[in-house]
XYZ file of C-alpha atoms in Angstrom:
369
model
C -32.873 -44.150 -95.032
C -35.769 -41.624 -95.095
C -34.995 -41.003 -98.769
C -35.256 -44.672 -99.544
C -38.569 -44.803 -97.693
C -39.884 -41.827 -99.722
C -38.774 -43.483 -102.993
C -40.825 -46.677 -102.274
C -43.579 -47.018 -104.750
C -47.243 -48.170 -104.192
C -49.597 -48.353 -107.104
C -47.218 -46.670 -109.457
C -46.510 -43.729 -107.126
C -43.860 -43.095 -104.548
C -44.472 -42.151 -100.967
C -43.019 -38.795 -101.792
C -45.658 -38.164 -104.445
C -48.408 -39.024 -102.039
C -47.007 -36.696 -99.484
C -46.770 -33.924 -102.058
C -50.260 -34.564 -103.161
C -51.536 -34.579 -99.512
C -49.485 -31.508 -98.750
C -50.918 -29.614 -101.691
C -54.522 -30.448 -100.705
C -53.994 -29.615 -97.004
C -52.108 -26.330 -97.865
C -54.877 -25.319 -100.312
C -57.620 -26.055 -97.814
C -55.927 -24.051 -95.178
C -55.428 -21.178 -97.466
C -59.087 -21.013 -98.328
C -60.159 -21.357 -94.750
C -57.741 -18.611 -93.616
C -59.149 -16.333 -96.392
C -62.755 -17.293 -95.284
C -62.014 -16.469 -91.553
C -60.237 -13.179 -92.137
C -60.762 -11.053 -95.334
C -63.936 -12.901 -96.503
C -65.536 -12.469 -93.065
C -64.585 -8.841 -92.802
C -65.987 -7.983 -96.226
C -69.217 -9.868 -95.357
C -69.710 -7.770 -92.245
C -69.437 -4.575 -94.149
C -71.945 -5.683 -96.764
C -74.397 -6.670 -94.026
C -74.510 -2.915 -93.034
C -75.544 -1.757 -96.544
C -79.041 -1.352 -97.638
C -78.438 -3.150 -100.982
C -79.360 -6.906 -100.676
C -77.446 -7.739 -103.832
C -74.043 -8.086 -102.092
C -75.466 -10.053 -99.309
C -76.879 -12.495 -101.772
C -73.645 -12.522 -103.603
C -71.601 -13.529 -100.564
C -74.308 -16.198 -99.776
C -73.715 -17.599 -103.242
C -69.974 -17.640 -102.853
C -70.151 -19.298 -99.389
C -72.636 -21.958 -100.534
C -71.406 -22.830 -104.001
C -68.097 -21.114 -104.980
C -66.027 -22.236 -101.923
C -67.091 -25.792 -101.995
C -66.264 -25.936 -105.666
C -62.765 -24.567 -104.842
C -62.310 -27.196 -102.217
C -63.216 -29.993 -104.557
C -60.978 -28.558 -107.211
C -58.053 -28.448 -104.765
C -58.500 -32.077 -103.993
C -58.748 -32.877 -107.756
C -55.572 -30.852 -108.492
C -53.701 -32.559 -105.614
C -54.647 -36.044 -107.072
C -53.284 -34.892 -110.444
C -49.869 -34.929 -108.975
C -50.148 -38.643 -108.847
C -49.738 -41.103 -111.695
C -52.955 -42.878 -112.195
C -54.106 -45.462 -114.764
C -56.361 -44.358 -117.512
C -59.639 -45.541 -116.152
C -59.003 -43.999 -112.685
C -57.937 -40.799 -114.126
C -61.036 -40.669 -116.553
C -63.319 -41.361 -113.496
C -61.773 -38.768 -111.311
C -61.826 -36.175 -114.200
C -65.461 -37.017 -115.110
C -66.400 -36.627 -111.457
C -64.780 -33.288 -111.175
C -66.598 -32.099 -114.269
C -69.975 -33.312 -112.833
C -69.236 -31.487 -109.544
C -68.284 -28.170 -111.159
C -71.194 -28.298 -113.562
C -73.533 -28.845 -110.590
C -72.219 -25.808 -108.732
C -71.969 -23.736 -111.883
C -75.632 -24.378 -112.650
C -76.662 -23.633 -109.110
C -74.771 -20.327 -109.328
C -76.414 -19.289 -112.633
C -79.858 -20.353 -111.345
C -79.381 -18.592 -108.064
C -78.480 -15.277 -109.851
C -81.377 -15.390 -112.174
C -83.867 -16.263 -109.368
C -82.380 -13.408 -107.219
C -82.919 -10.971 -110.150
C -86.424 -12.243 -110.701
C -87.329 -11.897 -106.968
C -85.801 -8.366 -106.855
C -87.717 -7.362 -109.870
C -90.975 -8.644 -108.454
C -90.393 -7.053 -105.072
C -90.024 -3.610 -106.547
C -93.706 -3.848 -107.949
C -96.821 -2.955 -106.056
C -97.582 -5.522 -103.391
C -94.179 -7.077 -104.111
C -93.979 -9.429 -101.196
C -97.357 -11.083 -102.091
C -96.227 -11.422 -105.753
C -92.990 -13.130 -104.747
C -95.316 -16.093 -103.548
C -96.620 -16.417 -107.054
C -93.174 -17.127 -108.814
C -92.837 -20.635 -107.672
C -93.878 -22.037 -111.000
C -91.457 -19.668 -112.866
C -88.687 -20.832 -110.565
C -89.321 -24.256 -111.480
C -89.316 -23.649 -115.260
C -86.103 -21.471 -114.911
C -84.418 -24.452 -113.008
C -85.491 -26.956 -115.672
C -84.158 -24.787 -118.538
C -80.839 -24.043 -116.726
C -80.285 -27.743 -115.788
C -81.033 -28.893 -119.215
C -78.582 -26.480 -120.747
C -76.035 -27.306 -118.120
C -76.351 -31.128 -118.765
C -76.052 -30.515 -122.585
C -72.801 -28.451 -121.829
C -71.489 -31.291 -119.735
C -72.245 -33.868 -122.330
C -70.511 -31.700 -124.946
C -67.299 -31.505 -122.761
C -67.357 -35.246 -122.359
C -67.286 -35.781 -126.091
C -70.914 -36.734 -126.918
C -72.711 -35.514 -129.899
C -74.953 -32.790 -128.452
C -76.511 -32.022 -131.806
C -78.034 -35.499 -132.094
C -79.309 -35.201 -128.543
C -80.862 -31.823 -129.280
C -82.603 -33.211 -132.422
C -83.978 -36.184 -130.581
C -85.234 -33.873 -127.751
C -86.852 -31.589 -130.434
C -88.706 -34.484 -131.963
C -89.707 -35.851 -128.559
C -90.818 -32.339 -127.583
C -93.221 -32.095 -130.398
C -94.767 -35.389 -129.559
C -95.138 -34.389 -125.854
C -96.589 -31.054 -126.942
C -99.187 -32.715 -128.929
C -100.072 -35.111 -126.246
C -100.215 -32.484 -123.551
C -101.866 -29.479 -125.148
C -104.158 -28.923 -122.175
C -101.279 -28.881 -119.710
C -99.179 -26.429 -121.924
C -102.308 -24.255 -122.224
C -102.641 -24.026 -118.455
C -98.858 -23.347 -118.309
C -99.062 -20.447 -120.796
C -102.085 -19.114 -118.810
C -100.032 -19.223 -115.702
C -97.636 -16.739 -117.331
C -100.620 -14.664 -118.320
C -101.918 -14.497 -114.798
C -98.395 -13.757 -113.462
C -97.495 -10.859 -115.865
C -101.068 -9.377 -116.559
C -102.021 -9.938 -112.830
C -105.806 -10.149 -113.085
C -105.572 -11.857 -109.618
C -103.053 -12.277 -106.825
C -102.570 -14.386 -103.645
C -104.921 -13.020 -101.029
C -107.526 -11.464 -103.480
C -111.221 -12.241 -102.897
C -112.687 -13.129 -106.268
C -115.925 -14.321 -107.789
C -115.573 -16.697 -110.620
C -118.915 -17.540 -112.299
C -121.050 -18.813 -109.340
C -118.024 -19.477 -107.109
C -116.252 -17.193 -104.676
C -113.380 -17.141 -102.313
C -109.775 -16.094 -101.463
C -106.961 -17.065 -103.751
C -104.420 -19.150 -101.842
C -102.052 -20.400 -104.480
C -101.436 -19.873 -108.102
C -99.622 -22.939 -109.622
C -98.333 -23.891 -113.039
C -101.509 -25.709 -113.898
C -104.192 -24.810 -111.348
C -105.189 -22.001 -109.042
C -106.537 -22.933 -105.569
C -109.289 -20.738 -104.010
C -110.495 -21.122 -100.442
C -114.333 -20.588 -100.691
C -116.411 -18.922 -98.024
C -117.972 -22.350 -97.103
C -114.485 -23.640 -96.147
C -113.633 -26.100 -99.082
C -110.778 -25.664 -101.448
C -111.721 -24.890 -105.121
C -109.225 -26.116 -107.763
C -109.617 -24.230 -111.090
C -107.480 -24.873 -114.094
C -105.651 -21.715 -115.292
C -107.192 -21.958 -118.736
C -110.618 -21.957 -117.137
C -109.732 -19.058 -114.918
C -108.444 -16.758 -117.687
C -111.404 -17.671 -119.872
C -113.954 -16.607 -117.151
C -115.281 -13.254 -116.009
C -113.497 -12.623 -112.685
C -114.790 -10.063 -110.201
C -111.800 -9.099 -108.023
C -113.096 -7.386 -104.916
C -109.670 -6.731 -103.527
C -109.125 -4.069 -106.169
C -112.205 -2.379 -104.940
C -111.320 0.917 -103.091
C -114.848 1.828 -102.052
C -118.235 0.103 -102.056
C -121.306 1.504 -103.593
C -124.593 0.500 -101.789
C -127.990 0.681 -103.336
C -131.098 -0.446 -101.335
C -134.771 0.020 -101.273
C -137.333 0.443 -98.554
C -141.166 0.584 -99.165
C -144.031 2.027 -96.999
C -147.649 1.365 -97.299
C -150.006 3.177 -99.463
C -151.828 4.484 -96.373
C -148.867 6.691 -95.438
C -149.948 10.386 -95.608
C -148.349 12.728 -98.237
C -146.858 14.959 -95.612
C -144.841 11.994 -94.046
C -143.762 10.769 -97.442
C -142.104 14.106 -97.974
C -140.225 13.784 -94.876
C -138.833 10.370 -95.504
C -135.969 11.236 -97.976
C -134.498 13.726 -95.423
C -134.931 11.227 -92.660
C -133.077 8.586 -94.718
C -130.370 10.954 -95.504
C -129.841 11.823 -91.881
C -129.736 8.114 -90.924
C -127.063 7.286 -93.451
C -124.860 10.286 -92.675
C -124.697 9.132 -89.007
C -122.676 6.074 -90.121
C -118.927 6.030 -90.687
C -116.934 5.797 -92.996
C -119.814 6.570 -95.230
C -120.495 9.082 -97.977
C -124.214 9.702 -98.623
C -125.210 10.090 -102.282
C -129.018 10.272 -102.601
C -132.428 9.254 -101.265
C -135.589 9.490 -103.513
C -139.202 8.468 -103.742
C -138.606 6.114 -106.575
C -141.813 4.535 -107.693
C -145.325 3.269 -106.985
C -144.816 -0.412 -106.373
C -147.441 -3.221 -106.561
C -147.960 -2.993 -102.761
C -145.674 -0.337 -101.611
C -144.401 3.234 -102.104
C -140.774 2.644 -102.917
C -137.760 4.681 -101.864
C -134.172 4.208 -103.256
C -131.074 5.132 -101.238
C -127.501 5.139 -102.492
C -124.449 5.766 -100.404
C -120.637 4.718 -100.490
C -118.650 2.890 -98.044
C -114.969 4.127 -98.101
C -113.552 0.758 -97.349
C -114.000 -2.466 -99.267
C -114.448 -4.894 -96.271
C -117.564 -6.801 -96.581
C -118.040 -7.233 -92.787
C -117.821 -3.471 -92.341
C -120.587 -3.003 -95.028
C -122.803 -5.599 -93.211
C -122.317 -3.751 -89.840
C -123.286 -0.329 -91.293
C -126.137 -1.611 -93.274
C -127.470 -3.439 -90.147
C -127.290 -0.275 -88.214
C -129.005 1.693 -90.942
C -131.832 -0.850 -90.900
C -132.256 -0.707 -87.199
C -132.450 3.154 -87.536
C -134.960 3.068 -90.248
C -137.260 0.724 -88.404
C -137.029 2.788 -85.124
C -137.612 6.134 -86.848
C -140.512 4.890 -89.005
C -142.144 3.418 -86.007
C -141.851 6.654 -84.202
C -143.364 8.517 -87.132
C -146.215 6.052 -87.407
C -145.155 4.906 -90.816
C -145.685 1.260 -91.700
C -143.049 -0.607 -93.694
C -144.783 -2.329 -96.608
C -144.785 -6.054 -97.307
C -146.308 -7.995 -100.331
C -150.055 -7.955 -100.292
C -152.724 -8.977 -102.770
C -156.394 -8.104 -102.769
C -159.051 -10.453 -104.140
C -162.619 -9.408 -104.881
C -165.128 -12.238 -104.901
C -168.915 -12.396 -105.180
C -171.329 -14.957 -103.655
C -174.560 -16.256 -105.140
C -176.480 -13.334 -103.426
C -174.112 -10.862 -105.319
C -172.332 -9.917 -102.149
C -168.743 -9.011 -102.603
C -166.023 -9.851 -100.244
C -162.692 -8.193 -100.002
C -159.873 -10.481 -99.082
C -156.286 -9.271 -98.465
C -153.686 -12.144 -98.480
C -149.959 -12.460 -97.726
C -149.933 -11.447 -94.102
C -153.177 -9.386 -93.996
C -155.974 -10.460 -91.848
C -159.278 -11.752 -93.449
C -161.530 -8.727 -93.761
C -164.777 -9.343 -95.642
C -166.725 -6.197 -96.632
C -170.280 -6.111 -97.957
C -171.312 -3.684 -100.574
């Protein structure tokens, strides 16, 4: 009686065939799950203890893409035990090809992206550079998915040559219509491989300055000191003169201070040594020189040069502020006046009396001669 029941047919298949298909699917899934919980899990634990990240990533790919593809293939092979009509068999076979192609593309893309990230991380400041490869990852995915879809169409019997020819003609038309976009894309690769700037760099581009926040396929985004976001096309960026202050290891400072012409000669000779002493008190600073530079229009000018051994701008301003305080205090103690712009005009009245008028901050002092 059981055999009679097993021999009953539904939709061109006996109950026994359905049970065989179901048993094959369940057995296959149980075998894969048992493998995953035993041998696969033990090997994964061993790889987690190694310093090499490649094996960790490999097992992640197997768990995310290979095992699901095997599960779906087991279901497909189990269904193949049954006798199906031509349309159903074609639909299931096509669906299986789509799924396998999807997982195959994801595996290839994951391996390429992993290799790219590993290569970038090995370079100087690798973690920061990994943030810049978002555009390259998009392009890699587009290329791999395009090749995978063409491969799928070829397996389904379509004329791939005609498709490629059509895409080539269309690509030429798109390239002519989008020259600026393609130019920005090319310059994105220039920025990535030549590395004139990186994320986190403080740059000055023409009259704009700020910190690089994102380097995209078409544009680069810079957070300016005033707070707004500056969006610059990659073509404009590579065509400009870029001052990258993050690359600076030390900062050279040159500044001037002027004293009045009334300063006695003996005090003038003391000033270079005093300036040297003031600068050397600061840290981290390397003194270079201090000289009586020139006779200015309204001052006797001294030029001071020193180096700050860090590139941080706030550190520079703190040190320069302290130097300015010291100069003002020391000059005041010496009785030396810091000069400011003055101009002397000599005028005569109708009685041929001459008046001396000093302007720009000086009091009115007429003198008769």
